[in-house]
């Protein structure tokens, strides 16, 4: 039989539904064996041409962690300025838990990716899609283990790459805050804070051709 049993299937859907992007953490460290399981889950992710473009950098130096926080905070200010009308609302949001989480990881795309052509000739960005798949595996495994994860993308990749001595061609794509949490949010924090809402699935599933909405707009927008 190919199908999992009902209990296992329910667990898969439950972890998908209950995974949250977390920004509030307890300071307790992650048990090494647990971290290893999470990294292995990430490494089992699919990748274009099986290129496995992900690299994981554990940040264990507290001064380095602080410098990463500074980089993120700088970008937070730039993002706020670029948001115009929603600037103040954005500044009130908590968008990272870098200083509080038990474990901090930076995920980077490897160097020399241009050698990998399979599945990337017309869409080289499939390397990034592959890294995202690995991160999602880690995210789901963490949730099942009772561990929170927050994906932070507010940083200048060049500055972070320099800070971490990435080789030419490699680029950081995610700062991941991992750790024990007081409680998982029951819905996306950006929804709790009225920044955006989850769109109805029906508005996003089309048949045969792209469907414009009734107002003639090409695409619905969660933050409109
Ligand atoms: C690629 C990516 C980058 C993200 N970057 C950030 C970030 O910099 N700061 C943040 O607070 N949340 C970030 N998030 C989390 C999203 O805000 C979150 O996934 C979304 O609000 C839905 O909430 P949920 O993940 O709890 O379902 C990121 C998510 C993804 C997939």
Coordinates of C-alpha atoms and ligand atoms in Angstrom, one line a residue:
X1 CA 0.0 0.0 0.0
X2 CA 1.3 3.4 -0.9
X3 CA -0.9 5.3 1.4
X4 CA 0.0 6.2 4.9
X5 CA -2.4 5.3 7.7
X6 CA -5.1 7.8 8.7
X7 CA -3.3 9.0 11.8
X8 CA -0.1 9.7 9.9
X9 CA -1.9 11.6 7.2
X10 CA -3.7 13.7 9.8
X11 CA -0.4 14.5 11.5
X12 CA 1.1 15.7 8.2
X13 CA -1.9 18.0 7.6
X14 CA -1.8 19.1 11.2
X15 CA 1.8 20.2 11.1
X16 CA 1.2 22.0 7.8
X17 CA -1.7 23.9 9.4
X18 CA 0.0 24.6 12.7
X19 CA 3.4 25.7 11.4
X20 CA 3.9 29.4 12.2
X21 CA 6.6 32.0 11.6
X22 CA 7.8 32.6 15.1
X23 CA 9.4 35.8 16.6
X24 CA 9.0 35.2 20.3
X25 CA 11.4 32.6 21.8
X26 CA 12.6 31.2 25.1
X27 CA 16.4 31.4 25.5
X28 CA 16.9 27.6 26.1
X29 CA 19.4 26.1 23.6
X30 CA 18.4 23.3 21.2
X31 CA 19.5 19.8 22.0
X32 CA 22.3 18.9 19.5
X33 CA 20.6 15.7 18.4
X34 CA 17.4 17.6 17.7
X35 CA 19.2 20.3 15.7
X36 CA 20.8 17.5 13.7
X37 CA 17.4 15.9 12.9
X38 CA 16.1 19.3 11.7
X39 CA 19.1 19.9 9.5
X40 CA 18.8 16.4 8.1
X41 CA 15.1 17.1 7.3
X42 CA 16.2 20.2 5.4
X43 CA 18.9 18.2 3.5
X44 CA 16.2 15.7 2.4
X45 CA 14.5 18.5 0.5
X46 CA 14.0 18.3 -3.3
X47 CA 16.4 20.3 -5.5
X48 CA 16.6 21.1 -9.1
X49 CA 18.9 18.6 -10.9
X50 CA 19.6 17.3 -7.4
X51 CA 22.1 20.1 -7.0
X52 CA 21.6 20.5 -3.2
X53 CA 22.5 24.2 -3.4
X54 CA 21.9 24.8 0.4
X55 CA 24.7 25.6 2.9
X56 CA 23.9 26.1 6.6
X57 CA 26.0 28.3 8.8
X58 CA 25.4 28.0 12.6
X59 CA 26.0 31.2 14.4
X60 CA 27.4 30.4 17.8
X61 CA 29.5 33.5 18.4
X62 CA 27.3 36.0 20.4
X63 CA 29.0 39.1 19.0
X64 CA 28.4 37.8 15.4
X65 CA 24.8 37.3 16.3
X66 CA 24.6 40.9 17.6
X67 CA 26.1 42.1 14.3
X68 CA 23.6 40.1 12.3
X69 CA 20.9 41.7 14.4
X70 CA 22.3 45.2 13.6
X71 CA 22.2 44.4 9.9
X72 CA 18.6 43.3 10.1
X73 CA 17.6 46.3 12.1
X74 CA 19.2 48.6 9.5
X75 CA 17.2 46.9 6.7
X76 CA 14.1 47.1 8.9
X77 CA 14.5 50.9 8.9
X78 CA 15.0 51.0 5.1
X79 CA 12.0 48.8 4.6
X80 CA 9.9 51.1 6.8
X81 CA 11.0 54.1 4.8
X82 CA 10.1 52.4 1.5
X83 CA 6.6 51.5 2.8
X84 CA 5.4 55.1 2.8
X85 CA 1.9 55.2 4.4
X86 CA 2.3 52.0 6.3
X87 CA 5.7 52.9 7.8
X88 CA 4.6 53.4 11.4
X89 CA 2.4 50.3 11.3
X90 CA 5.4 48.3 10.0
X91 CA 7.7 49.6 12.7
X92 CA 5.2 48.4 15.4
X93 CA 5.5 44.8 14.1
X94 CA 7.9 42.3 15.6
X95 CA 9.8 41.0 12.5
X96 CA 12.5 38.9 14.1
X97 CA 13.7 37.1 17.2
X98 CA 17.4 37.1 16.5
X99 CA 18.7 38.0 20.0
X100 CA 16.3 35.7 21.8
X101 CA 16.2 32.4 20.0
X102 CA 18.2 29.4 21.1
X103 CA 19.8 28.7 17.8
X104 CA 20.6 31.0 14.8
X105 CA 21.3 29.7 11.4
X106 CA 22.1 31.4 8.1
X107 CA 21.1 29.6 5.0
X108 CA 23.1 30.4 1.9
X109 CA 23.1 29.5 -1.8
X110 CA 26.4 27.8 -2.7
X111 CA 29.0 29.3 -5.0
X112 CA 29.6 28.0 -8.6
X113 CA 25.9 27.4 -9.3
X114 CA 26.3 28.3 -13.0
X115 CA 27.7 24.8 -13.6
X116 CA 24.3 23.4 -12.8
X117 CA 22.2 23.7 -15.9
X118 CA 19.7 20.8 -15.5
X119 CA 16.3 22.5 -14.8
X120 CA 17.9 26.0 -14.6
X121 CA 18.8 26.9 -18.2
X122 CA 15.7 29.1 -18.6
X123 CA 15.0 29.6 -14.9
X124 CA 18.3 29.9 -12.9
X125 CA 16.2 31.0 -9.9
X126 CA 15.2 27.3 -9.4
X127 CA 18.3 27.1 -7.1
X128 CA 16.5 29.5 -4.7
X129 CA 13.3 27.5 -5.0
X130 CA 15.3 24.5 -4.0
X131 CA 16.7 26.2 -0.9
X132 CA 13.2 27.3 0.0
X133 CA 12.0 23.6 -0.1
X134 CA 14.8 22.6 2.3
X135 CA 13.9 25.4 4.6
X136 CA 10.2 24.4 4.6
X137 CA 11.2 20.8 5.5
X138 CA 13.1 22.2 8.4
X139 CA 10.2 24.4 9.4
X140 CA 7.7 21.6 9.4
X141 CA 10.0 19.2 11.2
X142 CA 10.7 21.9 13.8
X143 CA 6.9 22.4 14.4
X144 CA 6.4 18.7 14.9
X145 CA 9.2 18.7 17.4
X146 CA 7.6 21.6 19.3
X147 CA 10.3 24.0 18.1
X148 CA 9.6 27.4 16.6
X149 CA 11.2 28.9 13.6
X150 CA 11.2 32.4 12.2
X151 CA 12.5 33.2 8.6
X152 CA 14.1 36.5 8.4
X153 CA 14.9 38.0 5.1
X154 CA 15.4 41.7 6.1
X155 CA 19.1 42.1 5.3
X156 CA 21.5 43.3 2.7
X157 CA 22.8 40.0 1.3
X158 CA 26.2 41.5 0.3
X159 CA 26.8 42.9 3.8
X160 CA 25.8 39.6 5.4
X161 CA 27.9 37.6 2.9
X162 CA 30.9 39.7 3.8
X163 CA 30.3 39.3 7.5
X164 CA 30.3 35.5 7.2
X165 CA 33.1 35.3 4.6
X166 CA 31.0 33.7 1.9
X167 CA 33.0 32.9 -1.2
X168 CA 32.3 34.8 -4.5
X169 CA 29.1 33.5 -6.0
X170 CA 27.6 32.3 -2.8
X171 CA 24.8 34.4 -1.3
X172 CA 22.8 34.3 2.0
X173 CA 19.1 33.9 1.5
X174 CA 17.7 33.4 5.1
X175 CA 18.5 34.0 8.7
X176 CA 16.6 31.4 10.6
X177 CA 15.7 31.9 14.3
X178 CA 15.1 28.5 15.9
X179 CA 14.2 27.6 19.4
X180 CA 11.8 26.8 22.2
X181 CA 8.8 29.1 22.3
X182 CA 6.3 30.1 25.0
X183 CA 3.4 29.2 22.7
X184 CA 2.8 28.9 18.9
X185 CA 0.7 31.7 17.5
X186 CA -2.7 30.3 16.4
X187 CA -2.7 32.3 13.2
X188 CA 0.0 34.1 11.2
X189 CA 1.2 37.0 13.3
X190 CA 0.8 39.4 10.4
X191 CA -2.9 38.4 10.4
X192 CA -3.2 38.8 14.1
X193 CA -1.7 42.3 13.7
X194 CA -4.0 43.1 10.8
X195 CA -1.2 43.6 8.3
X196 CA -2.6 41.0 5.9
X197 CA -5.1 38.3 5.7
X198 CA -5.1 34.8 4.2
X199 CA -6.9 34.9 0.8
X200 CA -9.7 32.5 0.0
X201 CA -8.2 29.6 -2.0
X202 CA -10.9 29.9 -4.6
X203 CA -9.6 33.3 -5.6
X204 CA -6.2 31.8 -6.4
X205 CA -7.1 28.6 -8.3
X206 CA -7.8 29.1 -12.0
X207 CA -8.9 26.8 -14.8
X208 CA -7.2 26.8 -18.2
X209 CA -6.4 30.5 -18.3
X210 CA -5.6 33.3 -15.9
X211 CA -8.8 34.7 -14.3
X212 CA -9.0 38.4 -13.7
X213 CA -11.2 39.3 -10.7
X214 CA -14.6 40.9 -11.1
X215 CA -13.1 44.4 -11.0
X216 CA -10.9 43.4 -13.9
X217 CA -7.7 43.3 -11.8
X218 CA -5.2 40.7 -12.8
X219 CA -4.3 39.5 -9.3
X220 CA -5.7 39.6 -5.8
X221 CA -3.6 41.2 -3.1
X222 CA -3.5 40.1 0.6
X223 CA -2.4 43.5 1.8
X224 CA -4.8 45.6 -0.3
Ligands
LIG1 C1 10.8 33.8 2.1 C2 10.2 34.3 3.4 C3 10.8 35.4 4.0 C4 10.3 35.9 5.2 N1 10.9 36.9 5.8 C5 10.4 37.4 7.0 C6 11.0 38.4 7.7 O1 12.0 39.0 7.4 N2 10.4 38.8 8.9 C7 9.3 38.3 9.4 O2 8.8 38.7 10.4 N3 8.7 37.3 8.7 C8 9.2 36.8 7.6 N4 8.6 35.7 6.9 C9 7.4 35.1 7.5 C10 6.1 35.5 6.9 O3 5.8 36.8 7.4 C11 5.0 34.5 7.3 O4 5.3 33.3 6.7 C12 3.6 34.9 6.9 O5 3.3 36.1 7.6 C13 2.6 33.9 7.2 O6 2.6 33.5 8.5 P1 2.9 31.9 8.9 O7 4.3 31.6 8.4 O8 2.9 31.9 10.4 O9 1.8 31.1 8.3 C14 9.1 35.3 5.7 C15 8.6 34.1 5.1 C16 9.1 33.7 3.9 C17 8.5 32.5 3.3

